[in-house]
Amino acid sequence: MAKPDDDADPPSLASRVWIGTLVAAVGVLGMIDSFTSMIRSKAFGESNYIVTLYNAILQTAVYLAAYAALTARGCLPAGQLTSLFRSDGWRWRQLGLARLLLVAAMADVADQVTGFTAQGYLSTLAYALSNQASVPFTVLASCLVLRTRYTPLELLCVLVVVGGAVGAVALHSRDEPIDVKWAVFAALTTSFAAFSYVLKEKVFREYAPSAAPLLPRRGGGERLSFVTVGLVVNGIGLLTCLPILMVNTQLVQLGLHANQTGFAQALACLGECEHAAAAFAAYAAADLLWNASLLLLTSHGSALLAFLALKLKVPLIALFDGLDWPLLGSQPTSSKQWLALAVMGLGIAGYQWATHRKLRRLATSPLASLSSLSPLPLLPTSEEQTDEAVAEDHSSATRQAIDQQAR
């Protein structure tokens, strides 16, 4: 009979170090991505929205090449991709896990095109602060999609992070005028990214029991590779990119009364606009690395942990915002803004402490926790823990608790 403690064992030291490294990578690469993205937006001007299409083409090509190379060398099971599309019928719930990636991919494209549209009207720091709205949206998405239950302390820390971001935006607006409608637009449309990463997290969690047993146990078949997910998401994003671009253009013109260049003119901007090609090359390199680190952190941690890690880029942006960036200039951060950012940092640290506290409670009372709490960031996925317990444990009460944890 499996020991109950096995289902609540905290992650190993190596796992914590790896996750900590990914958190740092997300923060640093996110900062670099923000500056290169803002420089690119200045170069493209009103044609900035077309970068969504360029991103979809480039990232699909990169992930396709990586997937082909890894499967050819035996580092990645070739059946991992097809297993995502395996279905038991034509009803939505009977379709493969790719159905979730379909929605996630469309949400990713919507997040990019709306973000790129708003980017040209905001400063680097104001845009980064507006994106902090992704945290409450991620909490909401986790509750709706993953049935996650957060402790009051965790929710309080999330509110502290959001409050710090709002305070920083308010203080930033005193030093430099902010176009409020575009800041609100950028904040609200982070909901697309939040639901996208929660859906990806759900795919990573559900893959183990549904697909892994069908694959040979070699070359990483036990864990769904972020390369496979990246290939599916970017491939679907490429197919759905044009319709979403057209819808966004109409909404922006009708709702926000903003002008955007025509599609043909926007496509030509890469070769004709000054500095556009160089700016896009720098941005594309940073964006590929940043998105890979986000997918890895979502796979090994959770969507909410990934978005909390993104908060690290905000103080880094504030720190380096005083440099004289190409096409952007210098925009030093005031002492009051630093105070608001410090509040955000306390919220992030508090959330990590609250999560660690919950892990200790799980370790001391595993079955009670399994019946009342959903999977947490930094915990191994429930599916990795379930198979052996279900096979060895003949207690119906224990099986019911484990099943609820899997859901």
Tab-separated table of C-alpha atoms in Angstrom:
chain	number	residue	atom	x	y	z
A	1	MET	CA	0.000	0.000	0.000
A	2	ALA	CA	1.405	3.385	-0.926
A	3	LYS	CA	2.273	5.644	1.949
A	4	PRO	CA	0.147	8.727	2.189
A	5	ASP	CA	3.243	10.809	2.805
A	6	ASP	CA	4.448	10.007	-0.687
A	7	ASP	CA	1.653	12.071	-2.175
A	8	ALA	CA	2.698	15.184	-0.295
A	9	ASP	CA	6.485	15.006	-0.440
A	10	PRO	CA	7.889	18.464	-1.134
A	11	PRO	CA	10.044	18.946	-4.209
A	12	SER	CA	13.689	17.894	-3.981
A	13	LEU	CA	16.502	20.404	-3.559
A	14	ALA	CA	17.504	19.944	-7.202
A	15	SER	CA	13.920	20.651	-8.284
A	16	ARG	CA	13.787	23.808	-6.176
A	17	VAL	CA	17.116	25.024	-7.578
A	18	TRP	CA	15.921	24.360	-11.140
A	19	ILE	CA	12.643	26.193	-10.544
A	20	GLY	CA	14.506	29.063	-8.878
A	21	THR	CA	16.800	29.296	-11.897
A	22	LEU	CA	13.790	29.394	-14.209
A	23	VAL	CA	12.173	32.129	-12.100
A	24	ALA	CA	15.346	34.235	-12.373
A	25	ALA	CA	15.573	33.546	-16.122
A	26	VAL	CA	11.957	34.623	-16.645
A	27	GLY	CA	12.616	37.889	-14.804
A	28	VAL	CA	15.893	38.785	-16.544
A	29	LEU	CA	14.826	37.673	-20.020
A	30	GLY	CA	11.485	39.408	-19.500
A	31	MET	CA	13.301	42.677	-18.791
A	32	ILE	CA	15.443	42.308	-21.926
A	33	ASP	CA	12.370	41.363	-23.949
A	34	SER	CA	10.506	44.442	-22.690
A	35	PHE	CA	13.187	46.889	-23.780
A	36	THR	CA	13.824	45.234	-27.155
A	37	SER	CA	10.068	45.015	-27.709
A	38	MET	CA	9.581	48.705	-26.938
A	39	ILE	CA	12.476	49.660	-29.240
A	40	ARG	CA	10.881	47.548	-31.962
A	41	SER	CA	7.506	49.237	-31.410
A	42	LYS	CA	9.099	52.651	-31.929
A	43	ALA	CA	10.707	51.432	-35.160
A	44	PHE	CA	7.475	49.922	-36.532
A	45	GLY	CA	5.190	52.712	-35.305
A	46	GLU	CA	1.540	52.163	-36.277
A	47	SER	CA	2.563	48.956	-38.089
A	48	ASN	CA	3.652	47.329	-34.816
A	49	TYR	CA	0.665	44.960	-34.757
A	50	ILE	CA	2.048	43.064	-37.780
A	51	VAL	CA	4.906	41.744	-35.614
A	52	THR	CA	2.408	39.168	-34.325
A	53	LEU	CA	2.471	37.501	-37.742
A	54	TYR	CA	6.265	37.615	-37.941
A	55	ASN	CA	6.451	36.073	-34.457
A	56	ALA	CA	4.122	33.233	-35.413
A	57	ILE	CA	6.156	32.392	-38.525
A	58	LEU	CA	9.534	32.577	-36.779
A	59	GLN	CA	8.579	30.688	-33.634
A	60	THR	CA	6.777	27.947	-35.570
A	61	ALA	CA	9.905	27.443	-37.685
A	62	VAL	CA	12.193	27.373	-34.633
A	63	TYR	CA	10.039	24.931	-32.648
A	64	LEU	CA	9.549	22.722	-35.718
A	65	ALA	CA	13.315	22.535	-36.237
A	66	ALA	CA	13.896	21.824	-32.540
A	67	TYR	CA	11.219	19.112	-32.486
A	68	ALA	CA	12.628	17.455	-35.618
A	69	ALA	CA	16.173	17.507	-34.222
A	70	LEU	CA	15.178	16.129	-30.808
A	71	THR	CA	13.028	13.330	-32.229
A	72	ALA	CA	15.743	12.386	-34.745
A	73	ARG	CA	18.275	12.020	-31.910
A	74	GLY	CA	15.845	10.051	-29.748
A	75	CYS	CA	15.718	12.735	-27.069
A	76	LEU	CA	11.986	13.191	-27.608
A	77	PRO	CA	9.426	10.469	-28.453
A	78	ALA	CA	7.940	11.049	-31.894
A	79	GLY	CA	4.552	9.891	-30.607
A	80	GLN	CA	4.335	12.765	-28.157
A	81	LEU	CA	2.982	15.128	-30.809
A	82	THR	CA	0.361	12.743	-32.192
A	83	SER	CA	-0.746	11.778	-28.678
A	84	LEU	CA	-1.948	15.340	-28.116
A	85	PHE	CA	-4.369	14.969	-31.039
A	86	ARG	CA	-5.630	11.487	-30.090
A	87	SER	CA	-9.381	11.549	-29.380
A	88	ASP	CA	-12.166	9.193	-28.356
A	89	GLY	CA	-14.952	10.913	-30.276
A	90	TRP	CA	-16.188	14.183	-31.706
A	91	ARG	CA	-17.532	15.794	-28.544
A	92	TRP	CA	-15.402	18.585	-27.103
A	93	ARG	CA	-14.432	16.615	-23.991
A	94	GLN	CA	-13.536	13.589	-26.092
A	95	LEU	CA	-11.054	15.452	-28.257
A	96	GLY	CA	-7.349	15.270	-27.474
A	97	LEU	CA	-5.413	17.665	-25.285
A	98	ALA	CA	-4.734	19.707	-28.411
A	99	ARG	CA	-8.246	21.158	-27.985
A	100	LEU	CA	-6.935	23.082	-24.974
A	101	LEU	CA	-3.851	24.178	-26.894
A	102	LEU	CA	-6.123	25.424	-29.691
A	103	VAL	CA	-7.781	27.868	-27.300
A	104	ALA	CA	-4.431	28.698	-25.673
A	105	ALA	CA	-2.858	29.474	-29.051
A	106	MET	CA	-5.681	31.808	-30.076
A	107	ALA	CA	-5.452	33.540	-26.691
A	108	ASP	CA	-1.689	33.939	-27.158
A	109	VAL	CA	-2.189	35.609	-30.527
A	110	ALA	CA	-4.902	37.879	-29.119
A	111	ASP	CA	-2.622	38.836	-26.226
A	112	GLN	CA	0.250	39.672	-28.568
A	113	VAL	CA	-1.698	41.716	-31.093
A	114	THR	CA	-3.568	43.732	-28.446
A	115	GLY	CA	-0.386	44.254	-26.450
A	116	PHE	CA	1.582	45.382	-29.487
A	117	THR	CA	-1.242	47.754	-30.400
A	118	ALA	CA	-1.156	49.443	-26.973
A	119	GLN	CA	2.620	49.370	-26.655
A	120	GLY	CA	3.308	52.359	-28.866
A	121	TYR	CA	1.185	54.635	-26.662
A	122	LEU	CA	2.895	53.798	-23.332
A	123	SER	CA	6.389	54.020	-21.863
A	124	THR	CA	8.365	50.851	-21.102
A	125	LEU	CA	7.635	50.976	-17.365
A	126	ALA	CA	3.982	52.003	-17.780
A	127	TYR	CA	3.417	49.134	-20.210
A	128	ALA	CA	5.129	46.650	-17.878
A	129	LEU	CA	3.071	47.864	-14.926
A	130	SER	CA	-0.167	47.601	-16.920
A	131	ASN	CA	0.698	43.978	-17.626
A	132	GLN	CA	0.657	43.222	-13.884
A	133	ALA	CA	-3.104	42.832	-14.245
A	134	SER	CA	-2.273	39.318	-15.427
A	135	VAL	CA	-1.918	38.196	-11.776
A	136	PRO	CA	-5.592	38.466	-10.695
A	137	PHE	CA	-6.663	37.141	-14.097
A	138	THR	CA	-4.396	34.110	-13.548
A	139	VAL	CA	-5.902	33.501	-10.118
A	140	LEU	CA	-9.377	33.625	-11.669
A	141	ALA	CA	-8.356	31.326	-14.528
A	142	SER	CA	-6.743	28.837	-12.128
A	143	CYS	CA	-9.916	28.693	-10.053
A	144	LEU	CA	-12.162	28.206	-13.102
A	145	VAL	CA	-9.993	25.863	-15.183
A	146	LEU	CA	-7.841	23.992	-12.649
A	147	ARG	CA	-10.203	24.205	-9.654
A	148	THR	CA	-7.297	25.576	-7.639
A	149	ARG	CA	-8.030	26.695	-4.109
A	150	TYR	CA	-5.754	29.374	-2.715
A	151	THR	CA	-5.298	30.097	0.965
A	152	PRO	CA	-6.353	33.530	2.253
A	153	LEU	CA	-2.686	34.370	2.820
A	154	GLU	CA	-1.803	33.575	-0.804
A	155	LEU	CA	-4.679	35.720	-2.067
A	156	LEU	CA	-3.629	38.555	0.240
A	157	CYS	CA	-0.105	38.438	-1.210
A	158	VAL	CA	-1.515	38.536	-4.742
A	159	LEU	CA	-3.533	41.629	-3.796
A	160	VAL	CA	-0.371	43.229	-2.384
A	161	VAL	CA	1.406	42.658	-5.713
A	162	VAL	CA	-1.494	44.171	-7.657
A	163	GLY	CA	-1.764	47.079	-5.216
A	164	GLY	CA	1.934	47.830	-5.607
A	165	ALA	CA	1.562	47.830	-9.393
A	166	VAL	CA	-1.441	50.180	-9.254
A	167	GLY	CA	0.450	52.504	-6.929
A	168	ALA	CA	3.469	52.513	-9.231
A	169	VAL	CA	1.264	53.375	-12.225
A	170	ALA	CA	-0.360	56.234	-10.296
A	171	LEU	CA	3.026	57.626	-9.262
A	172	HIS	CA	4.402	57.165	-12.767
A	173	SER	CA	1.511	59.175	-14.195
A	174	ARG	CA	2.508	62.152	-12.018
A	175	ASP	CA	6.031	62.194	-13.457
A	176	GLU	CA	4.990	61.449	-17.027
A	177	PRO	CA	1.496	61.664	-18.576
A	178	ILE	CA	-0.056	58.258	-19.292
A	179	ASP	CA	-2.751	57.593	-21.858
A	180	VAL	CA	-5.248	56.025	-19.464
A	181	LYS	CA	-7.411	54.332	-22.098
A	182	TRP	CA	-4.395	52.489	-23.539
A	183	ALA	CA	-3.139	51.550	-20.070
A	184	VAL	CA	-6.572	50.090	-19.264
A	185	PHE	CA	-6.688	48.362	-22.662
A	186	ALA	CA	-3.254	46.807	-22.047
A	187	ALA	CA	-4.280	45.711	-18.538
A	188	LEU	CA	-7.603	44.126	-19.524
A	189	THR	CA	-6.150	42.227	-22.474
A	190	THR	CA	-3.636	40.464	-20.212
A	191	SER	CA	-6.580	38.155	-19.490
A	192	PHE	CA	-5.771	36.410	-22.785
A	193	ALA	CA	-2.253	35.541	-21.611
A	194	ALA	CA	-3.508	34.438	-18.191
A	195	PHE	CA	-6.028	31.950	-19.559
A	196	SER	CA	-3.525	30.776	-22.179
A	197	TYR	CA	-0.900	29.769	-19.635
A	198	VAL	CA	-3.430	28.168	-17.310
A	199	LEU	CA	-4.669	26.037	-20.221
A	200	LYS	CA	-1.067	25.059	-20.995
A	201	GLU	CA	-0.575	24.136	-17.351
A	202	LYS	CA	-3.676	21.939	-17.559
A	203	VAL	CA	-2.220	20.186	-20.625
A	204	PHE	CA	1.084	19.561	-18.837
A	205	ARG	CA	-0.788	18.101	-15.859
A	206	GLU	CA	-3.252	15.941	-17.780
A	207	TYR	CA	-0.707	14.567	-20.244
A	208	ALA	CA	0.884	12.075	-17.835
A	209	PRO	CA	-2.105	9.773	-17.226
A	210	SER	CA	-3.703	10.177	-20.642
A	211	ALA	CA	-0.803	9.988	-23.046
A	212	ALA	CA	2.433	8.906	-21.414
A	213	PRO	CA	1.452	5.222	-20.946
A	214	LEU	CA	0.973	4.976	-24.723
A	215	LEU	CA	4.551	6.041	-25.442
A	216	PRO	CA	7.823	4.159	-25.010
A	217	ARG	CA	9.430	4.974	-21.669
A	218	ARG	CA	12.595	6.482	-23.058
A	219	GLY	CA	13.835	9.868	-24.104
A	220	GLY	CA	11.513	11.921	-21.895
A	221	GLY	CA	8.199	10.243	-22.656
A	222	GLU	CA	7.091	10.524	-19.024
A	223	ARG	CA	6.926	14.337	-19.191
A	224	LEU	CA	5.396	16.386	-21.956
A	225	SER	CA	8.134	18.481	-23.564
A	226	PHE	CA	7.756	22.243	-23.768
A	227	VAL	CA	9.088	21.939	-27.333
A	228	THR	CA	6.074	19.826	-28.314
A	229	VAL	CA	3.680	22.286	-26.699
A	230	GLY	CA	5.494	25.226	-28.285
A	231	LEU	CA	5.234	23.637	-31.725
A	232	VAL	CA	1.484	23.013	-31.416
A	233	VAL	CA	0.718	26.437	-29.934
A	234	ASN	CA	2.768	28.391	-32.462
A	235	GLY	CA	1.532	26.282	-35.383
A	236	ILE	CA	-2.097	26.898	-34.450
A	237	GLY	CA	-1.267	30.543	-33.760
A	238	LEU	CA	0.111	30.893	-37.273
A	239	LEU	CA	-3.130	29.524	-38.758
A	240	THR	CA	-5.375	31.782	-36.666
A	241	CYS	CA	-3.183	34.884	-36.727
A	242	LEU	CA	-4.661	36.698	-39.730
A	243	PRO	CA	-8.337	36.548	-38.640
A	244	ILE	CA	-7.426	37.769	-35.145
A	245	LEU	CA	-5.344	40.605	-36.603
A	246	MET	CA	-8.304	41.742	-38.701
A	247	VAL	CA	-10.724	41.598	-35.754
A	248	ASN	CA	-8.306	43.594	-33.589
A	249	THR	CA	-7.910	46.263	-36.278
A	250	GLN	CA	-11.678	46.763	-36.469
A	251	LEU	CA	-12.091	46.869	-32.685
A	252	VAL	CA	-9.277	49.386	-32.256
A	253	GLN	CA	-10.644	51.665	-34.961
A	254	LEU	CA	-14.238	51.503	-33.710
A	255	GLY	CA	-13.702	51.313	-29.947
A	256	LEU	CA	-10.527	53.337	-29.344
A	257	HIS	CA	-10.701	55.520	-32.446
A	258	ALA	CA	-7.045	54.833	-33.255
A	259	ASN	CA	-5.604	54.587	-36.727
A	260	GLN	CA	-3.489	51.670	-37.889
A	261	THR	CA	-1.630	51.325	-41.157
A	262	GLY	CA	-3.045	49.032	-43.826
A	263	PHE	CA	-2.048	45.375	-43.867
A	264	ALA	CA	0.123	45.629	-47.010
A	265	GLN	CA	1.881	48.739	-45.730
A	266	ALA	CA	2.471	47.105	-42.347
A	267	LEU	CA	4.010	44.041	-44.011
A	268	ALA	CA	6.392	46.255	-45.973
A	269	CYS	CA	7.529	48.084	-42.828
A	270	LEU	CA	10.063	45.377	-41.933
A	271	GLY	CA	12.114	46.244	-45.003
A	272	GLU	CA	11.220	49.904	-45.441
A	273	CYS	CA	10.936	51.421	-41.938
A	274	GLU	CA	14.204	52.726	-40.508
A	275	HIS	CA	15.809	50.419	-37.907
A	276	ALA	CA	12.839	48.007	-38.166
A	277	ALA	CA	14.827	44.959	-39.324
A	278	ALA	CA	17.589	45.325	-36.707
A	279	ALA	CA	15.091	46.053	-33.929
A	280	PHE	CA	13.004	43.012	-34.845
A	281	ALA	CA	16.072	40.722	-34.942
A	282	ALA	CA	17.124	41.771	-31.421
A	283	TYR	CA	13.580	41.447	-30.132
A	284	ALA	CA	12.987	38.040	-31.774
A	285	ALA	CA	16.074	36.503	-30.148
A	286	ALA	CA	15.104	37.773	-26.689
A	287	ASP	CA	11.463	36.779	-27.152
A	288	LEU	CA	12.277	33.191	-28.150
A	289	LEU	CA	14.418	32.663	-25.048
A	290	TRP	CA	11.880	34.359	-22.797
A	291	ASN	CA	8.917	32.325	-24.069
A	292	ALA	CA	10.924	29.096	-23.732
A	293	SER	CA	11.698	29.935	-20.088
A	294	LEU	CA	8.001	30.715	-19.465
A	295	LEU	CA	6.895	27.377	-20.927
A	296	LEU	CA	9.517	25.514	-18.883
A	297	LEU	CA	8.430	27.252	-15.676
A	298	THR	CA	4.764	26.531	-16.442
A	299	SER	CA	5.667	22.876	-17.026
A	300	HIS	CA	7.739	22.426	-13.863
A	301	GLY	CA	5.873	24.911	-11.670
A	302	SER	CA	2.545	26.519	-12.519
A	303	ALA	CA	0.990	29.302	-14.562
A	304	LEU	CA	0.589	31.528	-11.496
A	305	LEU	CA	4.217	31.003	-10.496
A	306	ALA	CA	5.250	31.965	-14.042
A	307	PHE	CA	3.251	35.185	-13.868
A	308	LEU	CA	4.587	36.001	-10.402
A	309	ALA	CA	8.099	35.458	-11.781
A	310	LEU	CA	7.252	38.016	-14.453
A	311	LYS	CA	6.918	40.579	-11.678
A	312	LEU	CA	10.702	40.409	-11.243
A	313	LYS	CA	11.159	42.121	-14.584
A	314	VAL	CA	9.375	45.258	-13.344
A	315	PRO	CA	12.049	46.370	-10.830
A	316	LEU	CA	14.701	45.394	-13.374
A	317	ILE	CA	13.011	47.625	-15.957
A	318	ALA	CA	12.869	50.430	-13.399
A	319	LEU	CA	16.563	49.890	-12.613
A	320	PHE	CA	17.706	50.067	-16.234
A	321	ASP	CA	15.116	52.586	-17.437
A	322	GLY	CA	17.556	55.379	-16.670
A	323	LEU	CA	19.933	54.217	-19.408
A	324	ASP	CA	19.882	55.961	-22.764
A	325	TRP	CA	18.190	53.239	-24.831
A	326	PRO	CA	18.123	53.483	-28.648
A	327	LEU	CA	14.901	55.160	-29.876
A	328	LEU	CA	13.627	55.322	-26.271
A	329	GLY	CA	15.972	57.661	-24.445
A	330	SER	CA	16.311	57.789	-20.655
A	331	GLN	CA	13.410	57.734	-18.180
A	332	PRO	CA	14.766	57.480	-14.590
A	333	THR	CA	12.491	55.977	-11.936
A	334	SER	CA	11.536	58.173	-8.970
A	335	SER	CA	12.037	57.192	-5.322
A	336	LYS	CA	8.260	56.957	-4.769
A	337	GLN	CA	7.966	54.523	-7.660
A	338	TRP	CA	10.726	52.425	-6.110
A	339	LEU	CA	8.703	52.322	-2.883
A	340	ALA	CA	5.674	50.979	-4.768
A	341	LEU	CA	7.874	48.409	-6.508
A	342	ALA	CA	9.248	47.341	-3.119
A	343	VAL	CA	5.670	46.618	-2.037
A	344	MET	CA	5.322	44.376	-5.097
A	345	GLY	CA	8.508	42.570	-4.086
A	346	LEU	CA	7.136	41.956	-0.594
A	347	GLY	CA	3.984	40.516	-2.130
A	348	ILE	CA	5.976	38.091	-4.296
A	349	ALA	CA	8.148	36.997	-1.361
A	350	GLY	CA	5.055	36.615	0.808
A	351	TYR	CA	3.354	34.439	-1.799
A	352	GLN	CA	6.365	32.128	-1.946
A	353	TRP	CA	6.408	31.901	1.850
A	354	ALA	CA	2.666	31.180	1.922
A	355	THR	CA	3.137	28.428	-0.669
A	356	HIS	CA	5.976	26.892	1.364
A	357	ARG	CA	3.749	27.045	4.454
A	358	LYS	CA	1.013	25.202	2.587
A	359	LEU	CA	3.526	22.559	1.471
A	360	ARG	CA	4.465	21.915	5.078
A	361	ARG	CA	0.797	21.495	5.970
A	362	LEU	CA	0.410	19.020	3.109
A	363	ALA	CA	3.360	17.038	4.426
A	364	THR	CA	1.935	16.812	7.947
A	365	SER	CA	-1.676	16.092	6.930
A	366	PRO	CA	-1.562	14.652	3.396
A	367	LEU	CA	-4.991	13.023	3.067
A	368	ALA	CA	-6.836	15.975	4.560
A	369	SER	CA	-4.986	18.306	2.234
A	370	LEU	CA	-5.625	16.113	-0.763
A	371	SER	CA	-9.339	16.249	-0.180
A	372	SER	CA	-9.480	20.022	0.178
A	373	LEU	CA	-6.674	21.571	-1.828
A	374	SER	CA	-5.836	21.561	-5.511
A	375	PRO	CA	-2.315	21.299	-6.969
A	376	LEU	CA	0.027	24.087	-5.934
A	377	PRO	CA	2.897	25.832	-7.629
A	378	LEU	CA	6.199	24.042	-6.937
A	379	LEU	CA	4.415	20.737	-6.199
A	380	PRO	CA	4.945	17.735	-8.476
A	381	THR	CA	1.949	17.272	-10.758
A	382	SER	CA	-0.781	15.188	-9.223
A	383	GLU	CA	-0.767	12.780	-12.152
A	384	GLU	CA	2.836	11.800	-11.445
A	385	GLN	CA	1.746	10.806	-7.952
A	386	THR	CA	-1.578	9.144	-8.756
A	387	ASP	CA	-0.814	6.029	-10.847
A	388	GLU	CA	1.112	4.080	-8.214
A	389	ALA	CA	-1.237	5.048	-5.389
A	390	VAL	CA	-4.353	3.959	-7.285
A	391	ALA	CA	-2.755	0.649	-8.233
A	392	GLU	CA	-1.625	-0.233	-4.693
A	393	ASP	CA	-4.200	1.362	-2.430
A	394	HIS	CA	-7.475	-0.562	-1.977
A	395	SER	CA	-9.079	2.036	0.239
A	396	SER	CA	-11.989	3.764	-1.497
A	397	ALA	CA	-11.614	6.856	0.680
A	398	THR	CA	-7.990	7.258	-0.331
A	399	ARG	CA	-8.834	6.739	-4.001
A	400	GLN	CA	-11.559	9.376	-3.813
A	401	ALA	CA	-9.148	11.901	-2.275
A	402	ILE	CA	-6.532	11.210	-4.920
A	403	ASP	CA	-9.101	11.497	-7.717
A	404	GLN	CA	-10.209	14.870	-6.408
A	405	GLN	CA	-6.563	15.985	-6.316
A	406	ALA	CA	-6.155	14.918	-9.961
A	407	ARG	CA	-9.195	16.983	-10.967
